Amino acid sequence: MNFGKVKKIVFEYLALTVAAVIFAFAWEVFMIPNGMSAGGLMGLCTVIQFATHGVLQASWMYMGINAVLIIIAVLAMGLAFGFRTIYCIVLSSLAMEVVGGLDALHAIPGGIFYIKETVLIPIVAGAFEAVGLGLILRFGGSTGGTDILAVMINKYWPISLSKVFLVTDMMVIFLILFLPDKTFADMIYGFEEIITFTLMVDTVVGGQKSSYQIMVFSERFNQIADYIINDMERGVTVLRAQGWYTKNDKNVLLIIISRKEFPNLSKVIKEIDPRAFMSVSQANNVYGEGFEEIKSGVKLIMKKKNENQ
């Protein structure tokens, strides 16, 4: 392993470390001290903490539930989750424990980050979470939780990842209403945080529902295509092309992948062929198995037709 590669890996893990702290900052400084929750696994853990009056801390619940999810995912899908995911989960949990104990930082009266207007708190928290989680995803990591759940569901049922995220987030936000000391306003704060997060993460990493269309020009196209088919379990198309300057025939790979898969794929392509040329375009609407379902209304029409027969 040369010095340049070591330097790159060190930089990536430093970025993941900073991002994990920012993610923890959003929850332990703004949301939890103000009794607020949002979506995802972290939102569920905060609801459990509020329901048990702090007996079960969100940071340790977060690590514990993720550990169970990773074990289930490995048994169901094989070793599909790398060391970076485990690193980010453990570091995020530890960072939340540390930041949670620093009362001077909390956004409450007397704290450094105190915000008088309560309605602004989930907006600021959503922005911090988007930066933290967005950077984690950009550098090939993951905070687990609904990410793992969504990937497992998507593997066995043709349901888009975005739908899984939407359903799980909605379910978690509604749970706050079952706590006796919470009101409808507390649920609205959760929606506020999610909306801010979604808008901000578009800027950081490309959007919650976006996909990428990639064209890869490489002499080692067959190794790259085999990796996509066998390891990523995604489709790839080989296009026949001709370089007009050299008049030589070439094979070009056409790939459609989700935003979450892009960092890992680009890294693998560079490892297989450092001289590979990639053209990346954002695809906001991708329909088919593994992506969005075409909403044509045909199923509804056929159902009504059969009912009338």
Short mmCIF file of C-alpha atoms in Angstrom, two decimals:
data_model
loop_
_atom_site.label_atom_id
_atom_site.label_comp_id
_atom_site.label_asym_id
_atom_site.label_seq_id
_atom_site.Cartn_x
_atom_site.Cartn_y
_atom_site.Cartn_z
CA MET A 1 0.00 0.00 0.00
CA ASN A 2 1.60 3.27 -1.13
CA PHE A 3 1.72 6.50 0.86
CA GLY A 4 -0.89 8.20 -1.34
CA LYS A 5 -3.46 5.48 -0.67
CA VAL A 6 -2.75 5.52 3.07
CA LYS A 7 -3.12 9.30 3.12
CA LYS A 8 -6.44 9.03 1.30
CA ILE A 9 -7.80 6.41 3.73
CA VAL A 10 -6.70 8.47 6.74
CA PHE A 11 -8.41 11.56 5.29
CA GLU A 12 -11.63 9.62 4.64
CA TYR A 13 -11.75 8.28 8.21
CA LEU A 14 -11.04 11.74 9.61
CA ALA A 15 -13.96 13.04 7.54
CA LEU A 16 -16.18 10.21 8.80
CA THR A 17 -15.14 11.02 12.38
CA VAL A 18 -16.02 14.72 12.03
CA ALA A 19 -19.29 13.83 10.28
CA ALA A 20 -20.28 11.41 13.08
CA VAL A 21 -19.70 14.14 15.67
CA ILE A 22 -21.83 16.59 13.66
CA PHE A 23 -24.59 13.95 13.44
CA ALA A 24 -24.43 13.46 17.24
CA PHE A 25 -24.37 17.24 17.72
CA ALA A 26 -27.72 17.61 15.93
CA TRP A 27 -29.47 15.23 18.31
CA GLU A 28 -27.74 15.72 21.66
CA VAL A 29 -27.45 19.52 21.50
CA PHE A 30 -30.74 20.51 19.85
CA MET A 31 -33.36 17.75 19.66
CA ILE A 32 -33.06 15.60 22.79
CA PRO A 33 -32.52 18.41 25.39
CA ASN A 34 -35.69 20.05 24.07
CA GLY A 35 -37.73 16.84 24.19
CA MET A 36 -38.00 16.61 20.40
CA SER A 37 -37.93 13.59 18.12
CA ALA A 38 -37.92 12.99 14.36
CA GLY A 39 -37.71 10.04 11.96
CA GLY A 40 -35.36 7.11 11.52
CA LEU A 41 -33.80 4.86 14.13
CA MET A 42 -32.42 7.81 16.08
CA GLY A 43 -35.94 9.21 16.32
CA LEU A 44 -37.20 5.87 17.66
CA CYS A 45 -34.41 5.80 20.24
CA THR A 46 -35.29 9.29 21.46
CA VAL A 47 -38.95 8.26 21.86
CA ILE A 48 -37.81 5.28 23.96
CA GLN A 49 -35.60 7.57 26.07
CA PHE A 50 -38.49 9.98 26.67
CA ALA A 51 -40.88 7.10 27.47
CA THR A 52 -38.48 5.62 30.06
CA HIS A 53 -37.62 9.05 31.51
CA GLY A 54 -33.95 8.63 30.56
CA VAL A 55 -33.46 5.12 31.96
CA LEU A 56 -32.73 3.84 28.45
CA GLN A 57 -30.41 6.39 26.86
CA ALA A 58 -30.86 7.02 23.12
CA SER A 59 -27.13 6.70 22.37
CA TRP A 60 -26.85 3.17 23.76
CA MET A 61 -30.22 2.08 22.36
CA TYR A 62 -28.99 3.33 18.98
CA MET A 63 -25.87 1.17 19.16
CA GLY A 64 -27.74 -1.88 20.48
CA ILE A 65 -30.53 -1.86 17.88
CA ASN A 66 -28.00 -1.29 15.10
CA ALA A 67 -25.96 -4.27 16.32
CA VAL A 68 -29.04 -6.50 16.06
CA LEU A 69 -29.90 -5.12 12.60
CA ILE A 70 -26.36 -5.72 11.33
CA ILE A 71 -26.40 -9.34 12.56
CA ILE A 72 -29.79 -9.94 10.88
CA ALA A 73 -28.57 -8.26 7.68
CA VAL A 74 -25.41 -10.38 7.55
CA LEU A 75 -27.43 -13.58 8.08
CA ALA A 76 -29.97 -12.56 5.43
CA MET A 77 -27.66 -10.99 2.84
CA GLY A 78 -24.10 -12.00 3.61
CA LEU A 79 -21.26 -9.62 4.42
CA ALA A 80 -22.84 -6.68 2.62
CA PHE A 81 -21.98 -4.09 5.25
CA GLY A 82 -18.39 -2.98 5.59
CA PHE A 83 -16.22 -1.82 8.45
CA ARG A 84 -17.05 1.83 7.78
CA THR A 85 -20.70 1.29 8.70
CA ILE A 86 -19.75 -0.31 12.02
CA TYR A 87 -17.18 2.44 12.62
CA CYS A 88 -19.75 5.20 12.03
CA ILE A 89 -22.38 3.52 14.24
CA VAL A 90 -19.99 3.04 17.17
CA LEU A 91 -18.45 6.50 16.83
CA SER A 92 -21.85 8.22 16.51
CA SER A 93 -23.08 6.45 19.66
CA LEU A 94 -19.96 7.39 21.64
CA ALA A 95 -20.11 10.97 20.37
CA MET A 96 -23.74 11.24 21.47
CA GLU A 97 -22.80 9.97 24.92
CA VAL A 98 -20.01 12.56 25.24
CA VAL A 99 -21.94 15.51 23.78
CA GLY A 100 -25.03 14.57 25.78
CA GLY A 101 -23.04 14.96 28.99
CA LEU A 102 -21.85 18.47 28.14
CA ASP A 103 -24.78 20.47 29.48
CA ALA A 104 -23.13 23.78 28.59
CA LEU A 105 -23.57 22.99 24.89
CA HIS A 106 -27.28 22.16 25.03
CA ALA A 107 -29.74 24.45 23.26
CA ILE A 108 -31.64 25.23 26.46
CA PRO A 109 -31.71 28.36 28.64
CA GLY A 110 -28.17 28.99 29.87
CA GLY A 111 -26.58 26.81 27.17
CA ILE A 112 -24.17 28.11 24.52
CA PHE A 113 -26.48 27.15 21.64
CA TYR A 114 -29.73 28.25 23.27
CA ILE A 115 -32.38 29.28 20.72
CA LYS A 116 -35.29 31.25 22.15
CA GLU A 117 -37.65 30.55 19.23
CA THR A 118 -38.59 26.88 19.69
CA VAL A 119 -39.78 26.52 16.10
CA LEU A 120 -36.22 27.14 14.86
CA ILE A 121 -34.65 24.31 16.89
CA PRO A 122 -35.67 21.39 14.61
CA ILE A 123 -34.64 23.44 11.56
CA VAL A 124 -31.12 23.92 12.92
CA ALA A 125 -30.99 20.26 14.01
CA GLY A 126 -32.10 19.09 10.56
CA ALA A 127 -29.37 21.15 8.94
CA PHE A 128 -26.67 19.69 11.21
CA GLU A 129 -27.95 16.15 10.68
CA ALA A 130 -27.98 16.62 6.89
CA VAL A 131 -24.35 17.78 6.89
CA GLY A 132 -23.25 14.95 9.19
CA LEU A 133 -25.12 12.12 7.51
CA GLY A 134 -24.48 13.54 4.03
CA LEU A 135 -20.72 13.50 4.60
CA ILE A 136 -20.89 9.99 6.05
CA LEU A 137 -22.65 8.74 2.92
CA ARG A 138 -20.30 10.67 0.62
CA PHE A 139 -17.27 8.95 2.13
CA GLY A 140 -18.76 5.47 1.90
CA GLY A 141 -20.12 5.09 5.42
CA SER A 142 -23.57 4.65 6.90
CA THR A 143 -25.24 5.24 10.25
CA GLY A 144 -27.23 2.02 9.92
CA GLY A 145 -30.77 2.01 11.26
CA THR A 146 -33.40 2.41 8.55
CA ASP A 147 -30.60 2.27 5.94
CA ILE A 148 -30.03 -1.40 6.81
CA LEU A 149 -33.77 -2.11 7.05
CA ALA A 150 -34.44 -0.47 3.68
CA VAL A 151 -31.68 -2.42 1.91
CA MET A 152 -32.96 -5.74 3.31
CA ILE A 153 -36.56 -5.01 2.29
CA ASN A 154 -35.47 -3.79 -1.14
CA LYS A 155 -33.49 -7.00 -1.71
CA TYR A 156 -36.51 -9.29 -1.33
CA TRP A 157 -39.36 -7.04 -2.46
CA PRO A 158 -39.39 -4.57 -5.41
CA ILE A 159 -40.04 -1.57 -3.18
CA SER A 160 -37.98 1.59 -3.68
CA LEU A 161 -35.67 2.70 -0.88
CA SER A 162 -37.33 6.12 -0.74
CA LYS A 163 -40.71 4.53 0.06
CA VAL A 164 -39.20 2.51 2.91
CA PHE A 165 -37.60 5.67 4.37
CA LEU A 166 -40.87 7.59 4.06
CA VAL A 167 -42.98 4.90 5.77
CA THR A 168 -40.53 4.29 8.63
CA ASP A 169 -40.03 8.01 9.26
CA MET A 170 -43.79 8.62 9.38
CA MET A 171 -44.35 5.73 11.78
CA VAL A 172 -41.63 6.93 14.16
CA ILE A 173 -42.88 10.53 14.16
CA PHE A 174 -46.43 9.44 15.04
CA LEU A 175 -45.11 7.44 18.01
CA ILE A 176 -44.42 10.68 19.89
CA LEU A 177 -48.20 11.17 20.27
CA PHE A 178 -48.40 8.05 22.48
CA LEU A 179 -46.33 9.72 25.18
CA PRO A 180 -48.58 11.39 27.80
CA ASP A 181 -46.58 14.62 28.04
CA LYS A 182 -46.31 15.19 24.27
CA THR A 183 -48.71 17.08 22.01
CA PHE A 184 -49.51 17.56 18.34
CA ALA A 185 -46.93 20.38 18.26
CA ASP A 186 -44.18 17.91 19.17
CA MET A 187 -45.07 15.82 16.12
CA ILE A 188 -44.93 18.91 13.91
CA TYR A 189 -41.40 19.62 15.17
CA GLY A 190 -40.45 16.15 13.94
CA PHE A 191 -41.82 16.87 10.48
CA GLU A 192 -39.94 20.17 10.51
CA GLU A 193 -36.65 18.39 11.18
CA ILE A 194 -37.21 15.83 8.41
CA ILE A 195 -38.15 18.44 5.81
CA THR A 196 -35.07 20.51 6.62
CA PHE A 197 -32.89 17.40 6.53
CA THR A 198 -34.25 16.36 3.11
CA LEU A 199 -33.70 19.80 1.58
CA MET A 200 -30.18 20.13 2.99
CA VAL A 201 -28.97 16.63 2.15
CA ASP A 202 -29.68 17.38 -1.53
CA THR A 203 -26.86 19.92 -1.39
CA VAL A 204 -24.46 17.67 0.52
CA VAL A 205 -24.80 14.37 -1.28
CA GLY A 206 -27.28 14.54 -4.15
CA GLY A 207 -30.75 14.00 -2.71
CA GLN A 208 -32.65 11.34 -0.80
CA LYS A 209 -34.36 9.90 -3.87
CA SER A 210 -31.86 10.67 -6.62
CA SER A 211 -30.06 8.10 -8.73
CA TYR A 212 -27.06 8.32 -11.02
CA GLN A 213 -26.55 7.31 -14.63
CA ILE A 214 -22.90 6.45 -15.12
CA MET A 215 -20.94 5.74 -18.28
CA VAL A 216 -17.57 4.06 -17.70
CA PHE A 217 -14.81 3.95 -20.30
CA SER A 218 -12.20 1.39 -19.29
CA GLU A 219 -10.01 -1.32 -20.79
CA ARG A 220 -10.94 -3.42 -17.77
CA PHE A 221 -14.67 -3.03 -18.34
CA ASN A 222 -15.27 -6.77 -17.85
CA GLN A 223 -13.90 -6.75 -14.27
CA ILE A 224 -15.98 -3.68 -13.40
CA ALA A 225 -19.13 -5.22 -14.97
CA ASP A 226 -18.59 -8.50 -13.05
CA TYR A 227 -18.31 -6.57 -9.78
CA ILE A 228 -21.57 -4.69 -10.45
CA ILE A 229 -23.43 -7.90 -11.34
CA ASN A 230 -22.02 -10.22 -8.66
CA ASP A 231 -21.25 -7.94 -5.70
CA MET A 232 -23.70 -5.07 -6.09
CA GLU A 233 -26.42 -7.20 -7.70
CA ARG A 234 -27.20 -4.39 -10.13
CA GLY A 235 -27.67 -4.50 -13.88
CA VAL A 236 -25.12 -3.13 -16.33
CA THR A 237 -25.26 -2.65 -20.10
CA VAL A 238 -22.25 -2.87 -22.42
CA LEU A 239 -22.44 -0.40 -25.31
CA ARG A 240 -20.35 -0.82 -28.43
CA ALA A 241 -18.61 2.41 -29.37
CA GLN A 242 -15.79 3.70 -31.53
CA GLY A 243 -13.20 6.28 -30.58
CA TRP A 244 -13.25 8.65 -33.52
CA TYR A 245 -9.68 9.87 -33.01
CA THR A 246 -8.13 6.38 -32.89
CA LYS A 247 -10.90 4.64 -34.90
CA ASN A 248 -10.62 1.79 -32.35
CA ASP A 249 -13.65 -0.11 -31.09
CA LYS A 250 -14.42 0.33 -27.39
CA ASN A 251 -16.81 -1.10 -24.80
CA VAL A 252 -18.65 1.42 -22.65
CA LEU A 253 -20.56 0.46 -19.49
CA LEU A 254 -23.93 2.07 -18.83
CA ILE A 255 -24.96 1.82 -15.17
CA ILE A 256 -27.94 3.10 -13.18
CA ILE A 257 -27.40 3.08 -9.40
CA SER A 258 -28.88 4.73 -6.34
CA ARG A 259 -27.22 7.69 -4.65
CA LYS A 260 -26.19 5.50 -1.69
CA GLU A 261 -24.32 3.05 -3.94
CA PHE A 262 -22.32 5.66 -5.85
CA PRO A 263 -19.44 6.31 -3.37
CA ASN A 264 -18.58 2.61 -3.10
CA LEU A 265 -18.82 1.98 -6.85
CA SER A 266 -16.60 4.94 -7.78
CA LYS A 267 -14.01 3.72 -5.26
CA VAL A 268 -14.03 0.19 -6.72
CA ILE A 269 -13.73 1.49 -10.29
CA LYS A 270 -10.66 3.52 -9.34
CA GLU A 271 -9.12 0.46 -7.67
CA ILE A 272 -9.73 -1.78 -10.70
CA ASP A 273 -8.60 0.78 -13.27
CA PRO A 274 -7.04 4.06 -12.05
CA ARG A 275 -7.15 5.34 -15.66
CA ALA A 276 -10.88 4.71 -16.09
CA PHE A 277 -12.96 7.60 -17.39
CA MET A 278 -16.41 8.14 -15.85
CA SER A 279 -19.27 10.35 -16.92
CA VAL A 280 -21.80 10.83 -14.10
CA SER A 281 -25.26 12.34 -14.53
CA GLN A 282 -27.95 12.73 -11.90
CA ALA A 283 -31.16 10.91 -12.79
CA ASN A 284 -34.11 12.22 -10.80
CA ASN A 285 -36.64 9.77 -12.25
CA VAL A 286 -35.67 6.11 -12.65
CA TYR A 287 -38.43 3.53 -13.01
CA GLY A 288 -38.15 -0.23 -12.82
CA GLU A 289 -37.20 -3.03 -10.43
CA GLY A 290 -35.08 -1.76 -7.55
CA PHE A 291 -36.03 1.87 -8.21
CA GLU A 292 -39.35 3.72 -8.45
CA GLU A 293 -42.55 2.03 -9.61
CA ILE A 294 -44.27 3.47 -12.68
CA LYS A 295 -47.50 5.06 -11.48
CA SER A 296 -49.70 4.64 -14.54
CA GLY A 297 -52.98 3.82 -12.84
CA VAL A 298 -53.30 0.66 -14.96
CA LYS A 299 -53.57 -1.63 -11.92
CA LEU A 300 -56.40 0.45 -10.48
CA ILE A 301 -58.29 0.46 -13.80
CA MET A 302 -57.92 -3.32 -14.20
CA LYS A 303 -59.06 -3.86 -10.59
CA LYS A 304 -62.23 -1.83 -11.15
CA LYS A 305 -62.86 -3.64 -14.44
CA ASN A 306 -62.60 -7.04 -12.76
CA GLU A 307 -64.92 -5.94 -9.94
CA ASN A 308 -67.57 -4.92 -12.47
CA GLN A 309 -67.47 -8.25 -14.30
#
